[in-house]
Short mmCIF file of C-alpha atoms in Angstrom, two decimals:
data_model
loop_
_atom_site.label_atom_id
_atom_site.label_comp_id
_atom_site.label_asym_id
_atom_site.label_seq_id
_atom_site.Cartn_x
_atom_site.Cartn_y
_atom_site.Cartn_z
CA MET A 1 11.90 8.48 49.17
CA ALA A 2 14.37 6.92 46.66
CA ASP A 3 18.02 7.90 46.36
CA VAL A 4 17.65 7.46 42.67
CA GLN A 5 15.52 8.03 39.86
CA GLU A 6 14.86 5.27 37.44
CA ASP A 7 14.56 7.45 34.23
CA GLY A 8 16.03 10.51 32.37
CA TRP A 9 19.18 11.80 31.49
CA TRP A 10 21.97 12.68 34.20
CA TYR A 11 25.50 14.10 34.72
CA CYS A 12 27.28 12.10 37.27
CA LEU A 13 29.49 14.25 39.22
CA ARG A 14 31.63 11.66 40.64
CA HIS A 15 32.23 9.91 37.46
CA ASN A 16 32.17 12.70 35.08
CA THR A 17 30.41 10.85 32.93
CA VAL A 18 26.24 10.37 31.39
CA GLU A 19 24.00 8.28 32.82
CA HIS A 20 20.49 7.29 31.48
CA GLY A 21 17.92 5.92 34.42
CA ALA A 22 19.18 4.36 37.96
CA GLY A 23 22.93 5.16 38.62
CA CYS A 24 24.94 6.91 41.21
CA PRO A 25 22.81 8.44 44.22
CA ASP A 26 20.88 11.65 42.53
CA ARG A 27 22.69 13.98 45.06
CA GLU A 28 26.03 13.20 43.60
CA ARG A 29 24.54 14.01 40.11
CA LEU A 30 22.81 17.08 37.28
CA GLY A 31 19.68 16.45 35.73
CA PRO A 32 17.64 14.64 34.52
CA TYR A 33 17.79 16.19 31.05
CA PRO A 34 15.49 15.27 28.04
CA ASP A 35 18.39 13.47 26.41
CA GLU A 36 22.06 12.33 26.39
CA ALA A 37 23.16 14.86 24.39
CA THR A 38 21.79 17.83 27.14
CA ALA A 39 23.18 15.72 29.84
CA ALA A 40 26.38 15.65 28.45
CA ARG A 41 26.18 19.68 28.54
CA ALA A 42 24.90 19.74 32.24
CA LEU A 43 28.77 21.46 33.23
CA THR A 44 27.92 24.70 30.97
CA ILE A 45 24.45 24.61 31.80
CA ALA A 46 25.12 24.79 34.83
CA ALA A 47 28.20 27.59 34.76
CA GLU A 48 25.94 29.60 32.22
CA ARG A 49 23.12 29.36 34.59
CA ASN A 50 25.49 31.02 37.20
CA SER A 51 26.50 33.16 35.28
CA ASP A 52 23.30 34.42 34.43
CA TRP A 53 22.47 34.31 38.07
CA GLU A 54 25.21 36.12 39.28
CA ASP A 55 24.36 39.12 36.36
CA GLU A 56 20.76 39.38 37.76
CA ASP A 57 22.45 39.73 41.53
CA GLU A 58 24.56 42.43 40.11
CA LYS A 59 21.91 44.55 38.28
CA ASP A 60 19.45 43.72 41.62
CA ARG A 61 22.37 45.44 43.78
CA TRP A 62 22.46 48.96 41.73
#
């Protein structure tokens, strides 16, 4: 299994930049995303998802 996918848009956590195709190892990036603009929002998307999951966990506790 390759450590780097050759397509898609990614957000590199090491360099805090958007990458297209091969770049840093996948374990160091978020994605793939369908386009550059979505990849640029990767940290916001992750924060929103985490918040939604925390809300769901809170609901499940009660």
